[in-house]
Short mmCIF file of C-alpha atoms and ligand atoms in Angstrom, two decimals:
data_model
loop_
_atom_site.label_atom_id
_atom_site.label_comp_id
_atom_site.label_asym_id
_atom_site.label_seq_id
_atom_site.Cartn_x
_atom_site.Cartn_y
_atom_site.Cartn_z
CA MET A 11 8.29 -3.80 -20.11
CA PRO A 12 5.23 -5.23 -21.82
CA ARG A 13 2.82 -3.27 -19.66
CA SER A 14 -0.63 -2.85 -21.05
CA ASP A 15 -1.96 0.32 -22.57
CA GLY A 16 -5.46 -1.05 -22.84
CA SER A 17 -5.27 -1.45 -26.61
CA GLY A 18 -5.12 -4.50 -28.84
CA PRO A 19 -6.64 -7.95 -28.51
CA VAL A 20 -6.46 -9.17 -24.93
CA THR A 21 -4.44 -12.27 -25.62
CA GLU A 22 -1.60 -10.22 -27.10
CA ARG A 23 -0.93 -8.60 -23.78
CA GLU A 24 1.33 -10.32 -21.28
CA LEU A 25 2.36 -9.65 -17.75
CA GLY A 26 5.73 -11.06 -16.78
CA VAL A 27 5.81 -12.95 -13.47
CA ALA A 28 8.82 -13.89 -11.36
CA LEU A 29 8.40 -16.43 -8.59
CA LEU A 30 10.68 -16.28 -5.60
CA GLY A 31 10.50 -19.80 -4.19
CA LEU A 32 9.15 -23.04 -5.62
CA GLY A 33 7.90 -24.95 -2.60
CA ASN A 34 4.38 -26.15 -1.96
CA VAL A 35 2.62 -22.88 -2.87
CA GLY A 36 5.02 -21.99 -5.71
CA ALA A 37 4.39 -25.35 -7.35
CA GLY A 38 0.64 -24.75 -7.04
CA VAL A 39 1.00 -21.33 -8.69
CA VAL A 40 2.90 -22.82 -11.66
CA LYS A 41 0.30 -25.56 -12.01
CA LEU A 42 -2.68 -23.21 -11.82
CA ILE A 43 -1.28 -20.66 -14.28
CA ALA A 44 -0.55 -23.47 -16.76
CA GLU A 45 -3.85 -25.30 -16.33
CA ASN A 46 -6.05 -22.20 -16.34
CA ALA A 47 -4.07 -20.17 -18.89
CA GLU A 48 -6.98 -19.63 -21.29
CA ALA A 49 -9.55 -18.87 -18.62
CA ILE A 50 -7.16 -16.45 -16.92
CA ALA A 51 -6.39 -14.69 -20.20
CA GLY A 52 -10.10 -14.33 -20.81
CA ARG A 53 -10.78 -12.91 -17.34
CA VAL A 54 -7.75 -10.68 -17.12
CA GLY A 55 -7.37 -9.46 -20.62
CA ALA A 56 -3.72 -10.53 -20.52
CA ARG A 57 -1.63 -13.64 -20.22
CA LEU A 58 0.41 -14.30 -17.10
CA ALA A 59 3.84 -15.43 -18.27
CA VAL A 60 6.22 -16.94 -15.73
CA ARG A 61 9.63 -15.60 -16.83
CA ALA A 62 11.87 -16.83 -14.02
CA ILE A 63 11.78 -18.77 -10.77
CA ALA A 64 14.38 -18.09 -8.10
CA VAL A 65 15.19 -21.17 -6.04
CA ARG A 66 17.92 -22.11 -3.58
CA ALA A 67 18.82 -25.43 -5.21
CA ALA A 68 18.03 -25.83 -8.92
CA ALA A 69 18.61 -29.60 -8.83
CA LYS A 70 16.01 -30.32 -6.13
CA LYS A 71 13.04 -32.56 -6.94
CA ARG A 72 9.95 -30.38 -7.45
CA LEU A 73 6.25 -30.96 -6.87
CA VAL A 74 5.58 -29.72 -10.40
CA GLU A 75 7.41 -29.97 -13.70
CA VAL A 76 9.00 -26.70 -14.80
CA ASP A 77 11.21 -25.71 -17.70
CA PRO A 78 14.71 -25.93 -16.14
CA ALA A 79 15.66 -22.78 -18.07
CA LEU A 80 13.31 -20.80 -15.79
CA LEU A 81 15.17 -21.79 -12.61
CA THR A 82 17.89 -19.57 -11.23
CA SER A 83 19.57 -19.07 -7.89
CA ASP A 84 20.07 -15.34 -8.49
CA LEU A 85 17.23 -13.79 -6.51
CA ASN A 86 18.16 -10.16 -7.15
CA ALA A 87 18.64 -10.61 -10.88
CA THR A 88 15.24 -12.30 -11.03
CA ILE A 89 13.57 -9.35 -9.32
CA ASP A 90 15.39 -6.86 -11.54
CA ARG A 91 14.48 -8.43 -14.90
CA ASP A 92 13.00 -5.92 -17.33
CA ASP A 93 10.42 -8.42 -18.52
CA VAL A 94 8.99 -8.98 -15.03
CA ASP A 95 6.00 -6.93 -13.88
CA ILE A 96 4.89 -8.96 -10.86
CA VAL A 97 7.20 -10.43 -8.24
CA VAL A 98 5.62 -13.24 -6.22
CA GLU A 99 7.36 -13.68 -2.89
CA LEU A 100 7.01 -17.23 -1.61
CA ILE A 101 10.28 -17.67 0.23
CA GLY A 102 8.79 -17.16 3.68
CA GLY A 103 10.51 -15.89 6.80
CA THR A 104 11.00 -12.20 7.41
CA THR A 105 14.59 -11.18 6.67
CA GLU A 106 15.23 -12.28 3.10
CA ALA A 107 11.57 -11.88 2.18
CA LYS A 108 11.48 -8.26 3.38
CA LYS A 109 14.61 -7.40 1.39
CA ALA A 110 13.20 -9.05 -1.73
CA ILE A 111 9.83 -7.29 -1.43
CA LEU A 112 11.42 -3.86 -0.87
CA ARG A 113 13.79 -4.44 -3.78
CA ALA A 114 10.90 -5.39 -6.06
CA ILE A 115 8.97 -2.27 -5.03
CA ASP A 116 12.04 -0.12 -5.55
CA ARG A 117 12.37 -1.54 -9.08
CA GLY A 118 8.74 -0.58 -9.77
CA LYS A 119 7.34 -4.14 -9.69
CA HIS A 120 4.03 -5.14 -8.20
CA VAL A 121 4.28 -7.65 -5.39
CA VAL A 122 2.15 -10.63 -4.42
CA THR A 123 3.02 -12.40 -1.21
CA ALA A 124 1.56 -15.16 0.92
CA ASN A 125 3.86 -14.20 3.76
CA LYS A 126 1.87 -13.12 6.83
CA ALA A 127 4.97 -12.88 9.02
CA VAL A 128 6.70 -10.29 6.85
CA LEU A 129 3.53 -8.19 6.53
CA ALA A 130 2.70 -8.38 10.23
CA GLU A 131 6.21 -7.37 11.23
CA HIS A 132 7.23 -5.02 8.40
CA GLY A 133 3.92 -4.06 6.79
CA ARG A 134 4.26 -0.41 7.72
CA GLU A 135 7.52 -0.06 5.79
CA ILE A 136 6.39 -2.24 2.88
CA PHE A 137 3.08 -0.46 2.29
CA ALA A 138 4.70 2.96 2.62
CA ALA A 139 7.33 2.03 0.03
CA ALA A 140 4.66 0.67 -2.33
CA ALA A 141 2.54 3.82 -1.97
CA ALA A 142 5.56 6.01 -2.69
CA LYS A 143 6.34 4.01 -5.84
CA GLY A 144 2.72 3.64 -6.99
CA VAL A 145 2.86 -0.15 -7.16
CA ASP A 146 0.53 -2.80 -5.72
CA VAL A 147 1.17 -5.17 -2.84
CA TYR A 148 -1.42 -7.94 -2.71
CA TYR A 149 -1.56 -10.61 -0.01
CA GLU A 150 -4.83 -12.51 -0.18
CA ALA A 151 -3.11 -15.83 0.59
CA ALA A 152 -1.58 -14.50 3.80
CA VAL A 153 -4.78 -14.91 5.85
CA CYS A 154 -7.15 -17.89 5.59
CA GLY A 155 -5.24 -19.23 2.55
CA GLY A 156 -7.70 -19.62 -0.29
CA VAL A 157 -10.68 -17.98 1.44
CA PRO A 158 -10.85 -14.44 0.03
CA VAL A 159 -11.19 -12.66 3.36
CA ILE A 160 -8.84 -9.82 2.46
CA ARG A 161 -11.05 -8.90 -0.50
CA VAL A 162 -14.15 -9.18 1.67
CA LEU A 163 -12.72 -6.82 4.27
CA ARG A 164 -11.16 -4.42 1.81
CA GLU A 165 -13.97 -4.29 -0.72
CA GLY A 166 -17.08 -6.26 0.19
CA LEU A 167 -17.41 -4.58 3.58
CA ALA A 168 -15.76 -1.31 2.57
CA SER A 169 -18.88 0.70 3.46
CA ASP A 170 -19.41 -1.05 6.80
CA ARG A 171 -17.81 -0.65 10.24
CA ILE A 172 -16.38 -3.82 11.69
CA GLU A 173 -17.04 -4.18 15.38
CA GLU A 174 -15.73 -7.61 16.18
CA LEU A 175 -14.07 -10.62 14.56
CA HIS A 176 -13.59 -14.21 15.57
CA GLY A 177 -11.41 -16.38 13.37
CA ILE A 178 -9.98 -19.84 12.99
CA VAL A 179 -6.98 -18.88 10.93
CA ASN A 180 -4.43 -21.62 11.56
CA GLY A 181 -5.32 -24.82 9.75
CA THR A 182 -2.71 -26.90 11.54
CA SER A 183 -4.04 -26.00 14.98
CA ASN A 184 -7.61 -26.56 13.91
CA TYR A 185 -6.69 -29.92 12.37
CA ILE A 186 -4.93 -30.96 15.57
CA LEU A 187 -7.75 -29.90 17.90
CA SER A 188 -10.44 -31.39 15.64
CA THR A 189 -8.65 -34.73 15.47
CA MET A 190 -7.94 -34.75 19.20
CA THR A 191 -11.63 -34.03 19.82
CA ALA A 192 -12.93 -36.66 17.42
CA ALA A 193 -10.39 -39.45 17.81
CA GLY A 194 -8.45 -38.66 20.97
CA THR A 195 -5.21 -39.04 18.96
CA PRO A 196 -2.15 -37.75 20.82
CA PHE A 197 -0.95 -34.23 20.02
CA ALA A 198 2.46 -35.17 18.51
CA GLU A 199 0.97 -37.74 16.14
CA VAL A 200 -1.66 -35.35 14.79
CA LEU A 201 0.98 -32.67 14.29
CA ARG A 202 3.01 -35.09 12.16
CA GLU A 203 -0.09 -35.80 10.04
CA ALA A 204 -0.69 -32.07 9.53
CA GLN A 205 2.92 -31.59 8.46
CA ALA A 206 2.66 -34.47 5.97
CA LEU A 207 -0.47 -32.86 4.50
CA GLY A 208 1.45 -29.62 3.89
CA TYR A 209 -0.51 -27.43 6.31
CA ALA A 210 2.21 -26.70 8.84
CA GLU A 211 4.79 -23.93 8.77
CA ALA A 212 8.47 -24.85 8.30
CA ASP A 213 8.71 -24.23 12.04
CA PRO A 214 5.55 -25.85 13.47
CA ALA A 215 6.06 -23.97 16.73
CA LEU A 216 4.60 -20.99 14.84
CA ASP A 217 1.41 -23.00 14.28
CA VAL A 218 0.90 -24.64 17.67
CA GLY A 219 2.36 -21.72 19.66
CA GLY A 220 -0.08 -19.24 18.07
CA GLY A 221 2.56 -17.06 16.36
CA ASP A 222 1.20 -17.71 12.87
CA ALA A 223 -2.32 -16.83 14.02
CA ALA A 224 -1.00 -13.65 15.71
CA HIS A 225 0.59 -12.56 12.43
CA LYS A 226 -2.72 -13.10 10.66
CA LEU A 227 -4.64 -11.26 13.38
CA ALA A 228 -2.29 -8.27 13.03
CA ILE A 229 -3.13 -8.13 9.31
CA LEU A 230 -6.86 -8.49 10.01
CA ALA A 231 -6.67 -5.72 12.62
CA MET A 232 -5.07 -3.43 10.08
CA LEU A 233 -7.95 -4.02 7.66
CA CYS A 234 -10.79 -4.18 10.19
CA PHE A 235 -9.77 -1.52 12.69
CA GLY A 236 -7.41 0.70 10.68
CA THR A 237 -4.48 0.32 13.02
CA HIS A 238 -0.88 -0.76 12.92
CA VAL A 239 -0.23 -3.57 15.37
CA ASP A 240 2.95 -4.42 17.21
CA VAL A 241 2.53 -8.16 16.91
CA SER A 242 4.85 -8.83 19.84
CA LYS A 243 2.28 -7.13 22.10
CA VAL A 244 -0.67 -9.30 21.02
CA PHE A 245 -1.67 -11.78 23.74
CA THR A 246 -0.76 -15.17 22.24
CA GLU A 247 -1.33 -18.58 23.80
CA GLY A 248 -0.78 -21.82 21.86
CA ILE A 249 -2.73 -25.06 21.75
CA ASP A 250 0.17 -27.15 23.05
CA LYS A 251 -0.85 -27.02 26.72
CA LEU A 252 -4.36 -28.42 26.32
CA ASP A 253 -5.19 -31.58 28.20
CA PRO A 254 -7.66 -34.28 26.97
CA VAL A 255 -9.74 -33.81 30.15
CA ASP A 256 -10.58 -30.30 28.96
CA PHE A 257 -11.92 -31.58 25.65
CA ALA A 258 -14.23 -33.96 27.50
CA ASN A 259 -15.41 -31.24 29.87
CA ALA A 260 -15.91 -28.76 27.06
CA ALA A 261 -18.40 -31.23 25.58
CA ARG A 262 -20.01 -31.75 28.99
CA PHE A 263 -20.73 -28.02 29.25
CA GLY A 264 -21.89 -27.79 25.60
CA TYR A 265 -18.70 -26.40 24.08
CA VAL A 266 -15.99 -27.36 21.57
CA VAL A 267 -12.31 -26.36 21.86
CA LYS A 268 -11.19 -24.19 18.92
CA PRO A 269 -8.01 -22.23 18.14
CA LEU A 270 -9.32 -18.66 17.91
CA VAL A 271 -8.17 -15.20 17.06
CA ILE A 272 -10.38 -12.46 18.47
CA GLY A 273 -10.46 -8.76 17.69
CA LYS A 274 -12.77 -6.06 18.95
CA ASP A 275 -12.88 -2.31 18.63
CA HIS A 276 -13.67 -0.69 22.00
CA GLY A 277 -13.45 2.85 20.67
CA PRO A 278 -10.76 5.50 20.97
CA GLU A 279 -10.73 5.59 24.79
CA ARG A 280 -10.24 1.88 25.50
CA GLY A 281 -8.56 0.74 22.27
CA ILE A 282 -8.45 -2.49 20.31
CA GLU A 283 -8.75 -5.91 21.91
CA LEU A 284 -6.62 -8.52 20.15
CA ARG A 285 -5.95 -12.01 21.41
CA VAL A 286 -4.93 -15.45 20.18
CA HIS A 287 -5.73 -18.51 22.28
CA PRO A 288 -7.63 -21.77 22.29
CA ALA A 289 -11.19 -21.12 23.37
CA LEU A 290 -14.35 -22.98 24.24
CA VAL A 291 -17.01 -22.08 21.69
CA PRO A 292 -20.68 -23.09 21.97
CA ALA A 293 -21.26 -26.36 20.10
CA ARG A 294 -24.20 -24.74 18.30
CA TRP A 295 -22.17 -21.77 17.01
CA LEU A 296 -21.14 -21.80 13.33
CA LEU A 297 -17.45 -21.73 14.23
CA ALA A 298 -17.81 -25.01 16.13
CA ASP A 299 -18.51 -26.73 12.80
CA VAL A 300 -15.27 -25.49 11.25
CA THR A 301 -13.23 -28.67 11.55
CA GLY A 302 -10.10 -30.26 10.09
CA ALA A 303 -7.67 -27.82 8.50
CA LYS A 304 -10.50 -25.50 7.42
CA ASN A 305 -10.36 -21.81 8.30
CA ALA A 306 -13.17 -19.36 8.92
CA LEU A 307 -13.62 -15.73 9.73
CA TYR A 308 -16.75 -14.65 11.59
CA VAL A 309 -17.20 -10.91 11.32
CA THR A 310 -19.68 -8.76 13.18
CA SER A 311 -20.19 -5.44 11.45
CA TYR A 312 -22.52 -2.51 12.04
CA ALA A 313 -24.59 -2.65 8.86
CA LEU A 314 -24.40 -6.30 7.75
CA GLY A 315 -24.47 -7.88 11.20
CA PRO A 316 -22.77 -11.27 11.51
CA SER A 317 -21.25 -12.87 8.41
CA MET A 318 -18.92 -15.83 8.04
CA TYR A 319 -16.31 -16.77 5.43
CA TYR A 320 -15.20 -20.40 5.34
CA GLY A 321 -12.91 -22.69 3.37
CA ALA A 322 -9.43 -24.10 2.93
CA GLY A 323 -6.91 -22.01 4.83
CA ALA A 324 -3.81 -23.90 3.79
CA GLY A 325 -2.57 -26.41 1.25
CA MET A 326 -1.00 -26.15 -2.19
CA LEU A 327 -3.85 -25.35 -4.56
CA PRO A 328 -6.10 -23.31 -2.24
CA THR A 329 -3.20 -21.01 -1.33
CA ALA A 330 -1.94 -20.85 -4.92
CA MET A 331 -5.45 -19.94 -6.05
CA ALA A 332 -5.38 -16.84 -3.85
CA VAL A 333 -1.91 -15.90 -5.13
CA VAL A 334 -2.95 -16.21 -8.78
CA SER A 335 -6.17 -14.27 -8.15
CA ASP A 336 -4.01 -11.45 -6.77
CA MET A 337 -2.01 -11.49 -10.01
CA ILE A 338 -5.25 -11.27 -11.96
CA GLU A 339 -6.29 -8.22 -9.95
CA ILE A 340 -2.93 -6.60 -10.54
CA ALA A 341 -3.25 -7.32 -14.25
CA ARG A 342 -6.65 -5.64 -14.29
CA ASN A 343 -5.31 -2.65 -12.37
CA ASP A 344 -2.42 -2.49 -14.75
CA TRP A 345 -4.72 -2.35 -17.72
CA ALA A 346 -6.90 0.30 -16.14
CA ALA A 347 -3.85 2.31 -15.12
CA GLY A 348 -2.63 2.14 -18.71
CA ALA A 349 -6.01 3.50 -19.77
CA GLY A 350 -5.64 6.41 -17.42
CA ALA A 351 -7.54 5.23 -14.35
CA ARG A 352 -6.01 5.15 -10.91
CA LEU A 353 -7.15 1.86 -9.46
CA ARG A 354 -4.10 0.99 -7.42
CA GLN A 355 -4.85 -0.62 -4.12
CA ARG A 356 -4.51 2.05 -1.48
CA HIS A 357 -4.55 1.28 2.19
CA PRO A 358 -6.44 3.92 4.08
CA PRO A 359 -4.13 5.77 6.45
CA LEU A 360 -3.49 3.59 9.47
CA ALA A 361 -3.45 4.92 13.03
CA ASP A 362 -1.53 3.60 16.01
CA LYS A 363 -4.51 2.76 18.18
CA PRO A 364 -3.86 1.53 21.73
CA LEU A 365 -4.23 -2.17 22.52
CA LEU A 366 -6.66 -2.95 25.33
CA PRO A 367 -4.54 -4.52 28.11
CA MET A 368 -5.28 -8.22 28.53
CA SER A 369 -6.22 -7.68 32.19
CA GLU A 370 -9.11 -5.47 30.98
CA ILE A 371 -10.80 -7.92 28.65
CA ARG A 372 -14.13 -9.39 29.73
CA THR A 373 -15.26 -12.86 28.82
CA LYS A 374 -16.53 -16.12 30.31
CA TYR A 375 -14.06 -18.67 31.62
CA TYR A 376 -13.72 -22.41 31.99
CA LEU A 377 -11.59 -23.19 35.05
CA ARG A 378 -10.24 -26.55 36.20
CA PHE A 379 -9.04 -26.94 39.80
CA ALA A 380 -7.31 -29.93 41.37
CA VAL A 381 -8.13 -29.81 45.07
CA ALA A 382 -8.09 -31.89 48.23
CA ASP A 383 -11.49 -33.54 48.49
CA ARG A 384 -12.49 -32.60 52.03
CA PRO A 385 -15.29 -30.62 53.67
CA GLY A 386 -15.49 -26.91 52.94
CA VAL A 387 -13.08 -26.81 50.01
CA LEU A 388 -15.66 -26.00 47.35
CA GLY A 389 -17.02 -23.25 49.60
CA GLN A 390 -13.58 -21.67 50.05
CA LEU A 391 -12.87 -21.87 46.35
CA THR A 392 -16.11 -20.20 45.33
CA THR A 393 -15.72 -17.60 48.09
CA VAL A 394 -12.39 -16.46 46.65
CA LEU A 395 -13.85 -16.28 43.15
CA GLY A 396 -16.82 -14.30 44.49
CA ALA A 397 -14.58 -11.92 46.43
CA HIS A 398 -12.93 -11.01 43.13
CA GLY A 399 -16.24 -10.42 41.41
CA VAL A 400 -16.13 -13.69 39.46
CA SER A 401 -19.63 -15.13 39.32
CA ILE A 402 -20.14 -18.85 38.74
CA ALA A 403 -22.54 -20.17 36.10
CA GLN A 404 -21.92 -23.93 36.36
CA VAL A 405 -19.86 -26.28 38.56
CA VAL A 406 -19.08 -29.97 38.21
CA GLN A 407 -16.85 -32.05 40.45
CA ASP A 408 -15.30 -35.40 39.63
CA THR A 409 -14.49 -37.25 42.79
CA ALA A 410 -12.54 -39.92 40.96
CA PRO A 411 -8.80 -39.33 41.48
CA THR A 412 -8.08 -38.38 37.90
CA ALA A 413 -6.18 -35.28 38.85
CA ARG A 414 -3.24 -35.54 36.46
CA GLY A 415 -1.08 -37.89 38.48
CA ALA A 416 -1.87 -36.58 41.95
CA THR A 417 -3.87 -39.07 43.99
CA ALA A 418 -3.96 -37.63 47.50
CA VAL A 419 -3.11 -34.50 49.42
CA ALA A 420 -2.74 -34.30 53.22
CA GLY A 421 -4.49 -37.64 53.50
CA ALA A 422 -7.49 -36.54 51.42
CA PRO A 423 -8.22 -37.84 47.92
CA VAL A 424 -7.95 -35.40 45.06
CA ALA A 425 -10.97 -34.06 43.25
CA GLU A 426 -11.21 -32.04 40.09
CA VAL A 427 -13.60 -29.11 40.06
CA PHE A 428 -14.69 -27.67 36.73
CA VAL A 429 -16.20 -24.20 36.77
CA VAL A 430 -17.82 -22.14 34.04
CA THR A 431 -18.07 -18.49 35.01
CA HIS A 432 -20.32 -15.68 33.92
CA GLU A 433 -18.55 -12.88 32.12
CA ALA A 434 -15.71 -11.55 34.25
CA ARG A 435 -12.68 -9.29 33.96
CA GLU A 436 -9.46 -11.16 33.13
CA GLY A 437 -7.47 -9.29 35.78
CA ASP A 438 -9.98 -10.34 38.45
CA VAL A 439 -9.97 -13.97 37.36
CA GLN A 440 -6.17 -14.09 37.38
CA ALA A 441 -6.05 -12.49 40.84
CA ALA A 442 -8.54 -15.05 42.16
CA LEU A 443 -6.54 -17.94 40.69
CA ALA A 444 -3.31 -16.62 42.21
CA GLU A 445 -5.01 -16.46 45.61
CA ILE A 446 -6.49 -19.93 45.28
CA ALA A 447 -3.08 -21.38 44.27
CA LYS A 448 -1.74 -20.34 47.71
CA LEU A 449 -4.45 -22.14 49.68
CA ALA A 450 -3.63 -25.47 51.33
CA PHE A 451 -6.26 -27.44 49.43
CA ALA A 452 -4.85 -26.55 45.99
CA VAL A 453 -3.04 -29.51 44.47
CA ALA A 454 -1.92 -27.91 41.19
CA PRO A 455 -2.22 -24.55 39.46
CA ALA A 456 -5.68 -24.03 38.03
CA ARG A 457 -6.18 -24.41 34.30
CA LEU A 458 -8.00 -21.59 32.52
CA ILE A 459 -9.57 -21.62 29.07
CA ARG A 460 -11.45 -18.59 27.85
CA ILE A 461 -14.94 -19.00 26.40
CA ALA A 462 -15.97 -17.14 23.25
CA GLY A 463 -19.12 -16.62 21.27
N1 LIG B 518 0.63 -23.11 8.71
C1 LIG B 518 -0.48 -22.36 8.25
C2 LIG B 518 -1.73 -23.05 8.76
C3 LIG B 518 -0.49 -22.33 6.75
O1 LIG B 518 -1.65 -24.15 9.29
O2 LIG B 518 -2.79 -22.48 8.65
C4 LIG B 518 -1.31 -21.24 6.16
O3 LIG B 518 -0.92 -19.99 6.61
#
């Protein structure tokens, strides 16, 4: 293997790269390595040489021109090649990708992946295998695409203690909500636009259902709070149930609807709070200005205080940029390792910290009730909320019968009541809503959107 030993002119050294997959991101990687070859060689002290590209169908039309001799359908042989130092996993999914990553590690190759799902679900096994073999696993592109948040958390804030994070980490969801807010375009149409722009996952349910964001949050929690996360236990609510009336009312109360991930360390007794859901954020908060497919991570840490990292979280070249930067870091490590240093990326030991149950979180809430518009109803509604310790900050009622199809109940017209609460416990809010749903004046189940920031 042409591994470096730190000697000789930099441009004589080469690191062999194998790409597994040549879709959107793979094509961007090929393009970037070719276009920036000289600059990369200068920065790295070695050339990145793509030796093979494993694809399912060699004949398929590609987004980038490649030497057909590089294409092969033999994934395992590609990983095993003696002239390959770095295996770049871009096949996606969890089953085949996990096998390929573990095989690469077993063969002593460094791995770069953009695959948040495989790391969120099998990271424990993958990182343990890499540590045992002394190889690197880099994954900058897995969270916030091209925005180097992994490096920030791993290195830039290495001496700090992260208390809380708020992130917009799914470009598709942000694009959809931003466009619905600005133009009132229907959900399905905006989703199709996002897919055409290359932001969406192969299965867009992962984007709009919050699964993709939950995978990314699990990775962030590992880095920020030093814990493994069972991603299936993270509270995850998608953006697909939002109604246009809530966008209008968010604005009325001074908020914008955003697809958020939230993480907070409550200490060893209470555990880690992790949740994925659309949220109302104050229109004057920095995250409210993160629109379109852009991503951002807003971190609150002990020493630095608040800091925010913003940019393109999806798309061909931004994601490829992060992948190639990972290769550059591996090449530098490789050189240093050859010279006797031990610079390999090491994850600090991860604990299995408890997750704070969702019923225990505390936040503010936006609530929408459809009720019979007759005397005493507002009083009963607020009495139930009060009895559960939920204090009201603002109330607005629309007497117009706009209540999602219902026009009258028991002879009374229907009104919609919009409530913003002070901070309350989720379990108490849910108990109040369940009680209200049973009362005669309730026309439909209440709608709840959490408020953040
Ligand atoms: N589908 C993802 C998104 C791509 O929309 O953000 C980047 O992970």
